[in-house]
Structures are given as structure tokens and as C-alpha cells.
Coordinates of N, CA and C in Angstrom, one line a residue:
X1 N -89.8 -59.0 57.2 CA -90.2 -60.2 57.9 C -89.0 -60.8 58.7
X2 N -89.2 -61.1 60.0 CA -88.2 -61.7 60.8 C -88.0 -63.2 60.4
X3 N -86.7 -63.6 60.5 CA -86.4 -65.0 60.2 C -86.5 -65.9 61.4
X4 N -86.6 -67.2 61.1 CA -86.8 -68.1 62.2 C -85.7 -69.2 62.0
X5 N -85.1 -69.5 63.1 CA -84.1 -70.6 63.1 C -84.5 -71.7 64.1
X6 N -84.5 -72.9 63.7 CA -84.9 -74.0 64.5 C -83.9 -75.2 64.4
X7 N -84.0 -76.0 65.4 CA -83.3 -77.3 65.4 C -84.3 -78.4 65.5
X8 N -84.5 -79.2 64.4 CA -85.5 -80.3 64.4 C -84.8 -81.5 63.9
X9 N -85.0 -82.6 64.7 CA -84.5 -83.9 64.3 C -83.0 -83.8 63.9
X10 N -82.2 -83.1 64.7 CA -80.8 -83.0 64.5 C -80.3 -82.1 63.3
X11 N -81.2 -81.3 62.7 CA -80.7 -80.4 61.7 C -81.3 -79.0 61.9
X12 N -80.5 -78.1 61.5 CA -80.9 -76.7 61.5 C -81.8 -76.4 60.4
X13 N -82.8 -75.6 60.7 CA -83.8 -75.1 59.7 C -83.8 -73.5 59.8
X14 N -83.7 -72.9 58.7 CA -83.9 -71.4 58.6 C -85.1 -71.2 57.8
X15 N -86.1 -70.6 58.4 CA -87.4 -70.4 57.8 C -88.0 -71.7 57.2
X16 N -87.8 -72.7 57.9 CA -88.4 -74.0 57.5 C -87.5 -74.8 56.6
X17 N -86.4 -74.3 56.1 CA -85.6 -75.0 55.1 C -84.3 -75.5 55.8
X18 N -83.9 -76.7 55.4 CA -82.6 -77.3 56.0 C -81.4 -76.3 55.7
X19 N -80.6 -76.2 56.7 CA -79.4 -75.4 56.6 C -78.2 -76.1 57.2
X20 N -77.2 -76.2 56.5 CA -75.9 -76.8 57.0 C -74.9 -75.7 57.1
X21 N -74.4 -75.5 58.3 CA -73.4 -74.4 58.5 C -72.0 -74.8 58.0
X22 N -71.6 -74.1 57.0 CA -70.2 -74.2 56.5 C -69.5 -72.9 57.0
X23 N -68.7 -73.1 58.1 CA -68.1 -71.9 58.8 C -66.6 -72.0 58.8
X24 N -66.1 -70.8 58.9 CA -64.6 -70.6 59.1 C -64.4 -69.4 59.9
X25 N -63.2 -69.3 60.5 CA -62.8 -68.2 61.4 C -62.3 -67.1 60.6
X26 N -62.7 -65.9 60.9 CA -62.1 -64.6 60.5 C -62.1 -63.8 61.8
X27 N -60.9 -63.6 62.3 CA -60.7 -62.8 63.5 C -60.5 -61.4 63.1
X28 N -61.5 -60.6 63.0 CA -61.5 -59.2 62.5 C -60.5 -58.4 63.3
X29 N -60.3 -58.7 64.5 CA -59.4 -57.9 65.4 C -57.9 -58.1 65.1
X30 N -57.6 -59.2 64.3 CA -56.3 -59.5 63.9 C -55.9 -59.1 62.5
X31 N -56.9 -58.5 61.8 CA -56.7 -58.2 60.4 C -56.9 -56.7 60.2
X32 N -56.1 -56.0 59.5 CA -56.3 -54.6 59.3 C -57.7 -54.4 58.7
X33 N -58.4 -53.4 59.1 CA -59.8 -53.1 58.7 C -59.9 -53.1 57.2
X34 N -58.9 -52.5 56.5 CA -59.0 -52.4 55.1 C -58.9 -53.7 54.4
X35 N -58.6 -54.8 55.1 CA -58.5 -56.1 54.5 C -59.7 -57.0 54.8
X36 N -60.6 -56.5 55.6 CA -61.8 -57.4 56.0 C -62.6 -57.9 54.8
X37 N -62.9 -56.9 53.9 CA -63.8 -57.3 52.8 C -63.1 -58.4 51.9
X38 N -61.8 -58.2 51.7 CA -61.1 -59.2 50.9 C -61.2 -60.6 51.5
X39 N -61.0 -60.7 52.8 CA -61.1 -62.0 53.5 C -62.5 -62.5 53.5
X40 N -63.5 -61.7 53.6 CA -64.8 -62.1 53.6 C -65.2 -62.6 52.2
X41 N -64.8 -61.9 51.2 CA -65.1 -62.4 49.8 C -64.4 -63.8 49.6
X42 N -63.2 -63.9 50.1 CA -62.5 -65.2 49.9 C -63.2 -66.3 50.6
X43 N -63.7 -66.0 51.8 CA -64.4 -67.0 52.6 C -65.7 -67.5 51.8
X44 N -66.4 -66.5 51.3 CA -67.6 -66.8 50.5 C -67.2 -67.6 49.3
X45 N -66.1 -67.2 48.6 CA -65.7 -68.0 47.4 C -65.3 -69.4 47.7
X46 N -64.8 -69.6 49.0 CA -64.4 -70.9 49.4 C -65.6 -71.8 49.8
X47 N -66.8 -71.3 49.7 CA -68.0 -72.0 49.9 C -68.6 -71.9 51.3
X48 N -68.0 -71.0 52.1 CA -68.6 -70.7 53.5 C -69.9 -70.0 53.4
X49 N -70.8 -70.3 54.3 CA -72.0 -69.5 54.4 C -72.1 -68.8 55.8
X50 N -71.1 -69.1 56.6 CA -71.0 -68.5 58.0 C -69.6 -68.2 58.3
X51 N -69.4 -67.1 59.1 CA -68.1 -66.8 59.6 C -68.2 -66.8 61.1
X52 N -67.2 -67.3 61.8 CA -67.1 -67.3 63.2 C -66.0 -66.4 63.7
X53 N -66.2 -65.8 64.9 CA -65.1 -65.1 65.5 C -65.3 -64.9 67.0
X54 N -64.2 -64.8 67.7 CA -64.3 -64.3 69.1 C -64.6 -62.8 69.0
X55 N -65.1 -62.3 70.1 CA -65.2 -60.9 70.3 C -64.5 -60.6 71.6
X56 N -63.2 -60.5 71.6 CA -62.4 -60.4 72.9 C -62.7 -59.2 73.7
X57 N -63.2 -59.4 74.9 CA -63.6 -58.3 75.8 C -62.4 -57.4 76.0
X58 N -61.2 -58.0 76.3 CA -60.0 -57.2 76.5 C -59.6 -56.3 75.3
X59 N -59.9 -56.7 74.1 CA -59.6 -55.9 72.9 C -60.5 -54.7 72.9
X60 N -61.8 -55.0 73.2 CA -62.8 -53.9 73.1 C -62.8 -53.0 74.3
X61 N -62.3 -53.4 75.4 CA -62.2 -52.6 76.6 C -60.8 -52.6 77.3
X62 N -59.9 -52.0 76.6 CA -58.5 -52.1 77.1 C -58.3 -51.3 78.3
X63 N -59.1 -50.4 78.6 CA -59.1 -49.6 79.9 C -60.5 -49.7 80.5
X64 N -60.5 -49.9 81.8 CA -61.8 -50.1 82.5 C -62.7 -49.0 82.2
X65 N -63.9 -49.3 81.7 CA -65.0 -48.4 81.5 C -64.9 -47.7 80.1
X66 N -63.8 -48.0 79.3 CA -63.6 -47.4 78.0 C -63.8 -48.4 76.9
X67 N -65.0 -48.7 76.6 CA -65.4 -49.7 75.6 C -65.5 -49.2 74.2
X68 N -64.9 -49.8 73.2 CA -65.1 -49.4 71.9 C -65.6 -50.6 71.0
X69 N -66.8 -50.5 70.6 CA -67.4 -51.5 69.7 C -67.7 -51.0 68.3
X70 N -67.3 -49.7 68.1 CA -67.6 -49.1 66.8 C -66.4 -48.6 66.1
X71 N -65.2 -48.9 66.6 CA -64.0 -48.5 65.9 C -63.6 -47.0 66.1
X72 N -64.1 -46.4 67.2 CA -63.7 -45.0 67.5 C -62.2 -44.9 67.9
X73 N -61.6 -45.8 68.5 CA -60.2 -45.7 69.0 C -59.3 -46.4 68.0
X74 N -59.8 -47.4 67.3 CA -59.1 -48.2 66.3 C -60.0 -48.8 65.4
X75 N -59.8 -48.8 64.1 CA -60.8 -49.3 63.1 C -61.1 -50.8 63.3
X76 N -60.1 -51.5 63.8 CA -60.3 -53.0 63.9 C -61.2 -53.3 65.1
X77 N -61.6 -52.4 65.9 CA -62.5 -52.6 67.0 C -64.0 -52.5 66.6
X78 N -64.2 -52.3 65.3 CA -65.6 -52.0 64.9 C -66.3 -53.3 64.6
X79 N -66.8 -54.0 65.7 CA -67.5 -55.2 65.6 C -68.8 -55.0 64.8
X80 N -69.4 -53.9 65.0 CA -70.7 -53.5 64.3 C -70.5 -53.5 62.8
X81 N -69.4 -52.8 62.4 CA -69.1 -52.8 61.0 C -68.7 -54.1 60.4
X82 N -68.1 -55.0 61.2 CA -67.7 -56.3 60.7 C -69.0 -57.1 60.5
X83 N -69.9 -57.1 61.4 CA -71.2 -57.8 61.3 C -71.9 -57.3 60.1
X84 N -72.0 -56.0 59.9 CA -72.7 -55.5 58.7 C -72.0 -55.9 57.4
X85 N -70.7 -55.9 57.4 CA -69.9 -56.4 56.2 C -70.2 -57.8 55.8
X86 N -70.3 -58.7 56.8 CA -70.6 -60.1 56.6 C -72.0 -60.1 56.0
X87 N -72.9 -59.4 56.6 CA -74.3 -59.4 56.1 C -74.4 -58.9 54.6
X88 N -73.6 -57.8 54.3 CA -73.6 -57.3 52.9 C -73.2 -58.4 51.9
X89 N -72.3 -59.3 52.4 CA -71.9 -60.4 51.5 C -72.7 -61.7 51.7
X90 N -73.8 -61.6 52.4 CA -74.7 -62.7 52.5 C -74.2 -63.9 53.4
X91 N -73.3 -63.5 54.4 CA -72.8 -64.5 55.3 C -73.4 -64.3 56.7
X92 N -73.6 -65.5 57.3 CA -74.1 -65.5 58.7 C -72.9 -65.3 59.6
X93 N -73.2 -65.0 60.9 CA -72.1 -64.8 61.9 C -72.4 -65.7 63.1
X94 N -71.3 -66.4 63.5 CA -71.3 -67.2 64.7 C -70.5 -66.4 65.7
X95 N -71.1 -65.7 66.6 CA -70.5 -64.7 67.5 C -70.1 -65.4 68.8
X96 N -68.9 -65.1 69.3 CA -68.4 -65.7 70.5 C -67.8 -64.6 71.4
X97 N -68.7 -64.0 72.2 CA -68.3 -62.8 73.0 C -67.6 -63.1 74.4
X98 N -67.3 -64.3 74.7 CA -66.7 -64.6 76.0 C -67.6 -64.5 77.1
X99 N -67.1 -64.3 78.3 CA -66.0 -63.5 78.6 C -64.6 -64.2 78.4
X100 N -64.5 -65.5 78.4 CA -63.3 -66.2 78.1 C -63.3 -66.5 76.6
X101 N -62.3 -66.1 75.8 CA -62.3 -66.4 74.4 C -61.1 -67.2 74.0
X102 N -60.1 -67.3 74.9 CA -58.9 -68.0 74.6 C -58.3 -67.5 73.2
X103 N -58.2 -68.3 72.2 CA -57.7 -67.8 70.9 C -56.2 -67.3 71.0
X104 N -55.5 -67.9 71.9 CA -54.1 -67.5 72.1 C -54.0 -66.0 72.4
X105 N -54.9 -65.5 73.1 CA -55.0 -64.1 73.5 C -54.6 -64.0 74.9
X106 N -53.8 -63.0 75.3 CA -53.4 -62.8 76.6 C -54.6 -62.7 77.5
X107 N -54.5 -63.3 78.7 CA -55.6 -63.3 79.7 C -56.9 -64.0 79.1
X108 N -56.7 -64.9 78.1 CA -57.8 -65.6 77.5 C -58.9 -64.6 76.9
X109 N -58.4 -63.5 76.5 CA -59.3 -62.5 75.9 C -59.9 -61.5 76.9
X110 N -59.7 -61.7 78.2 CA -60.2 -60.9 79.2 C -59.3 -59.7 79.4
X111 N -59.8 -58.5 79.9 CA -59.0 -57.4 80.0 C -57.8 -57.5 81.0
X112 N -56.7 -57.0 80.7 CA -55.5 -57.1 81.6 C -55.9 -56.3 82.9
X113 N -56.6 -55.2 82.8 CA -56.9 -54.4 84.0 C -57.7 -55.1 85.0
X114 N -58.5 -56.1 84.5 CA -59.4 -56.9 85.4 C -58.5 -57.7 86.4
X115 N -57.4 -58.3 85.9 CA -56.5 -59.0 86.8 C -55.6 -58.1 87.6
X116 N -55.2 -57.0 87.0 CA -54.4 -56.1 87.7 C -55.1 -55.4 88.9
X117 N -56.3 -54.9 88.6 CA -57.0 -54.1 89.6 C -57.8 -54.9 90.6
X118 N -58.2 -56.1 90.2 CA -59.1 -57.0 91.0 C -58.4 -58.4 91.2
X119 N -57.3 -58.4 91.9 CA -56.6 -59.7 92.1 C -57.4 -60.8 92.8
X120 N -58.5 -60.4 93.5 CA -59.3 -61.4 94.2 C -60.1 -62.3 93.2
X121 N -60.2 -61.9 91.9 CA -60.9 -62.7 91.0 C -60.1 -64.0 90.5
X122 N -58.8 -64.0 90.8 CA -58.0 -65.1 90.4 C -58.4 -66.4 91.0
X123 N -58.4 -67.5 90.2 CA -58.8 -68.8 90.7 C -57.7 -69.2 91.6
X124 N -58.0 -69.8 92.7 CA -57.1 -70.3 93.8 C -56.9 -71.8 93.7
X125 N -55.7 -72.2 94.0 CA -55.4 -73.6 94.3 C -55.9 -74.0 95.7
X126 N -55.8 -75.3 95.9 CA -56.3 -75.8 97.3 C -55.4 -75.1 98.4
X127 N -54.1 -74.8 98.1 CA -53.3 -74.2 99.1 C -53.5 -72.7 99.2
X128 N -54.4 -72.1 98.4 CA -54.7 -70.7 98.5 C -53.9 -69.8 97.6
X129 N -52.9 -70.4 96.9 CA -52.2 -69.6 95.9 C -52.9 -69.5 94.6
X130 N -52.6 -68.5 93.8 CA -53.2 -68.2 92.6 C -52.9 -69.4 91.6
X131 N -54.0 -69.8 90.9 CA -53.8 -70.9 89.9 C -53.0 -70.4 88.7
X132 N -53.3 -69.3 88.2 CA -52.5 -68.7 87.1 C -52.9 -67.2 87.0
X133 N -52.0 -66.5 86.3 CA -52.3 -65.1 86.1 C -53.6 -64.8 85.3
X134 N -53.9 -65.7 84.4 CA -55.1 -65.4 83.5 C -56.3 -66.3 83.7
X135 N -56.4 -66.8 84.9 CA -57.6 -67.7 85.1 C -58.4 -67.1 86.2
X136 N -59.6 -66.7 85.9 CA -60.5 -66.1 86.9 C -61.4 -67.1 87.4
X137 N -61.8 -66.9 88.7 CA -62.8 -67.8 89.3 C -64.1 -67.2 88.8
X138 N -64.8 -68.0 88.0 CA -66.0 -67.5 87.3 C -67.2 -67.4 88.2
X139 N -67.1 -67.8 89.5 CA -68.1 -67.5 90.4 C -67.8 -66.4 91.4
X140 N -66.7 -65.7 91.2 CA -66.3 -64.6 92.1 C -67.2 -63.5 91.8
X141 N -67.8 -62.9 92.9 CA -68.8 -61.8 92.7 C -68.2 -60.6 92.0
X142 N -66.9 -60.2 92.2 CA -66.3 -59.1 91.5 C -66.2 -59.4 90.0
X143 N -65.8 -60.6 89.7 CA -65.6 -61.0 88.3 C -67.0 -61.0 87.6
X144 N -68.0 -61.5 88.3 CA -69.4 -61.5 87.7 C -69.9 -60.1 87.5
X145 N -69.6 -59.2 88.4 CA -70.1 -57.8 88.2 C -69.5 -57.2 87.0
X146 N -68.2 -57.5 86.7 CA -67.6 -56.9 85.5 C -68.0 -57.6 84.2
X147 N -68.3 -58.9 84.3 CA -68.8 -59.7 83.2 C -70.2 -59.1 82.8
X148 N -71.0 -58.8 83.8 CA -72.3 -58.2 83.6 C -72.2 -56.9 82.9
X149 N -71.2 -56.1 83.2 CA -71.0 -54.8 82.5 C -70.6 -55.0 81.1
X150 N -69.7 -56.0 80.8 CA -69.3 -56.3 79.4 C -70.6 -56.8 78.6
X151 N -71.3 -57.7 79.2 CA -72.5 -58.2 78.5 C -73.5 -57.1 78.3
X152 N -73.6 -56.1 79.2 CA -74.6 -55.0 79.0 C -74.2 -54.2 77.8
X153 N -72.9 -54.2 77.4 CA -72.4 -53.5 76.2 C -72.5 -54.3 74.9
X154 N -72.1 -55.6 75.0 CA -72.1 -56.4 73.8 C -73.4 -57.0 73.4
X155 N -74.1 -57.5 74.4 CA -75.4 -58.2 74.1 C -76.4 -57.4 73.3
X156 N -76.6 -56.1 73.6 CA -77.6 -55.4 72.7 C -77.2 -55.4 71.2
X157 N -75.9 -55.4 71.0 CA -75.4 -55.4 69.6 C -75.8 -56.8 69.0
X158 N -75.5 -57.8 69.8 CA -75.8 -59.2 69.3 C -77.3 -59.3 69.1
X159 N -78.1 -58.8 70.1 CA -79.6 -59.0 70.0 C -80.1 -58.3 68.7
X160 N -79.6 -57.0 68.4 CA -80.1 -56.3 67.3 C -79.7 -57.0 65.9
X161 N -78.7 -57.8 66.0 CA -78.1 -58.4 64.7 C -78.4 -59.8 64.6
X162 N -79.2 -60.4 65.5 CA -79.5 -61.8 65.4 C -80.5 -62.1 64.3
X163 N -80.5 -63.3 63.8 CA -81.3 -63.7 62.7 C -82.8 -63.4 63.0
X164 N -83.2 -63.7 64.2 CA -84.6 -63.5 64.5 C -85.0 -62.0 64.6
X165 N -84.1 -61.1 64.6 CA -84.3 -59.7 64.6 C -84.1 -59.1 63.2
X166 N -83.9 -60.0 62.2 CA -83.6 -59.5 60.8 C -82.1 -59.4 60.5
X167 N -81.3 -59.8 61.4 CA -79.8 -59.7 61.2 C -79.2 -61.0 60.7
X168 N -77.9 -61.2 60.9 CA -77.2 -62.3 60.4 C -76.5 -63.2 61.4
X169 N -76.7 -62.9 62.7 CA -76.1 -63.7 63.7 C -77.0 -64.9 64.0
X170 N -76.4 -66.1 63.7 CA -77.2 -67.4 63.8 C -76.9 -68.2 65.0
X171 N -75.7 -67.9 65.6 CA -75.3 -68.7 66.8 C -74.3 -67.9 67.6
X172 N -74.2 -68.4 68.8 CA -73.3 -67.8 69.8 C -72.7 -68.8 70.8
X173 N -71.6 -68.4 71.3 CA -70.9 -69.2 72.3 C -70.4 -68.2 73.4
X174 N -70.9 -68.4 74.6 CA -70.5 -67.4 75.6 C -69.2 -67.6 76.2
X175 N -68.7 -68.8 76.4 CA -67.4 -69.0 77.0 C -66.7 -70.1 76.2
X176 N -65.5 -69.9 75.9 CA -64.8 -70.8 75.1 C -64.5 -72.1 75.9

């Protein structure tokens, strides 16, 4: 049976029952894969029912067109495994796939190649100079084309694992 999540009168309901999200951050990409389960167990022991994390685009696609969401190039890139491990321990996931994730990550979590290969995406000041090395104009067509490609890769994983599809993702935030 698929689960149902609702917001009624200012409170979350899961399958008709009130739910208060007790959440904390576990940035899987910053922790050796072998330590994930220990951190997840500690989060649950601390009373959390939800874990939140960025899903940094630049971490998962360090080279243009070479996306790793299953840990093929590095175990810490296995977002699918992380979601499953949270589910194994009965925790929900608040997923934040960007494109902008901040989190003190270079380029705000966006790939370095994006700014190197496509300088036209940089946000401009009134005088026409670049605003900053890591700030993209989010309405730039080139930027949006690449965001669409990122979403085409990450969103199916999120969709398959959301609560309403029988998974454990209960919330998301597209842009930090």
C-alpha cells in the first residue's frame, strides 16, 4: 500500500495520523561510506525520525556527462544506498538536490565544469562584470539546460523513493 502525506490545519499527517518531523543533517558525501550506518543509528537514538541532506550536483557529476548516483566511482556517491539505509532504520529523508545547495561547498554545490566551460551562465552586475565565480544566473538558458539534465538524472531516484511511491522521502527542497 502506498502512503499518503498531507498538510491539514498546519500539521503534517502521514496516512491520516499527525506527524512531527524531528530532523537532523547527515551529509553522506562528507562521511566515509563505512560510517553511514553508525551515524544513522546515532541519529535515530537521538530521537530523530527524519534525516536531511543536500545532494550536491557537483559531487555527483564532477565531469560533464559523468554522473554517479550509485557509488560506482566512489562509495560516498551512492545516494541510492544512503536512502535505502535510512529506510532500513525506519527514518524518513528530506532530500535537497539543488541545483544550488550551498553547505559551504565550492560553487554552492554546482559542478566546477559548469562555470569553467560555460562562463555565460555567471550572474552579471549592472556594469556587466561577473557577480562572483560561483553565482549562476538562474534564468540563463545554458544554465537551465544543464539543470534540466541534472534533474533528469536525480528526480527519477527521488520519485521512486518518495513516501507516496512506498519509499521514505517525505520532503524536498530544490534550491537552498
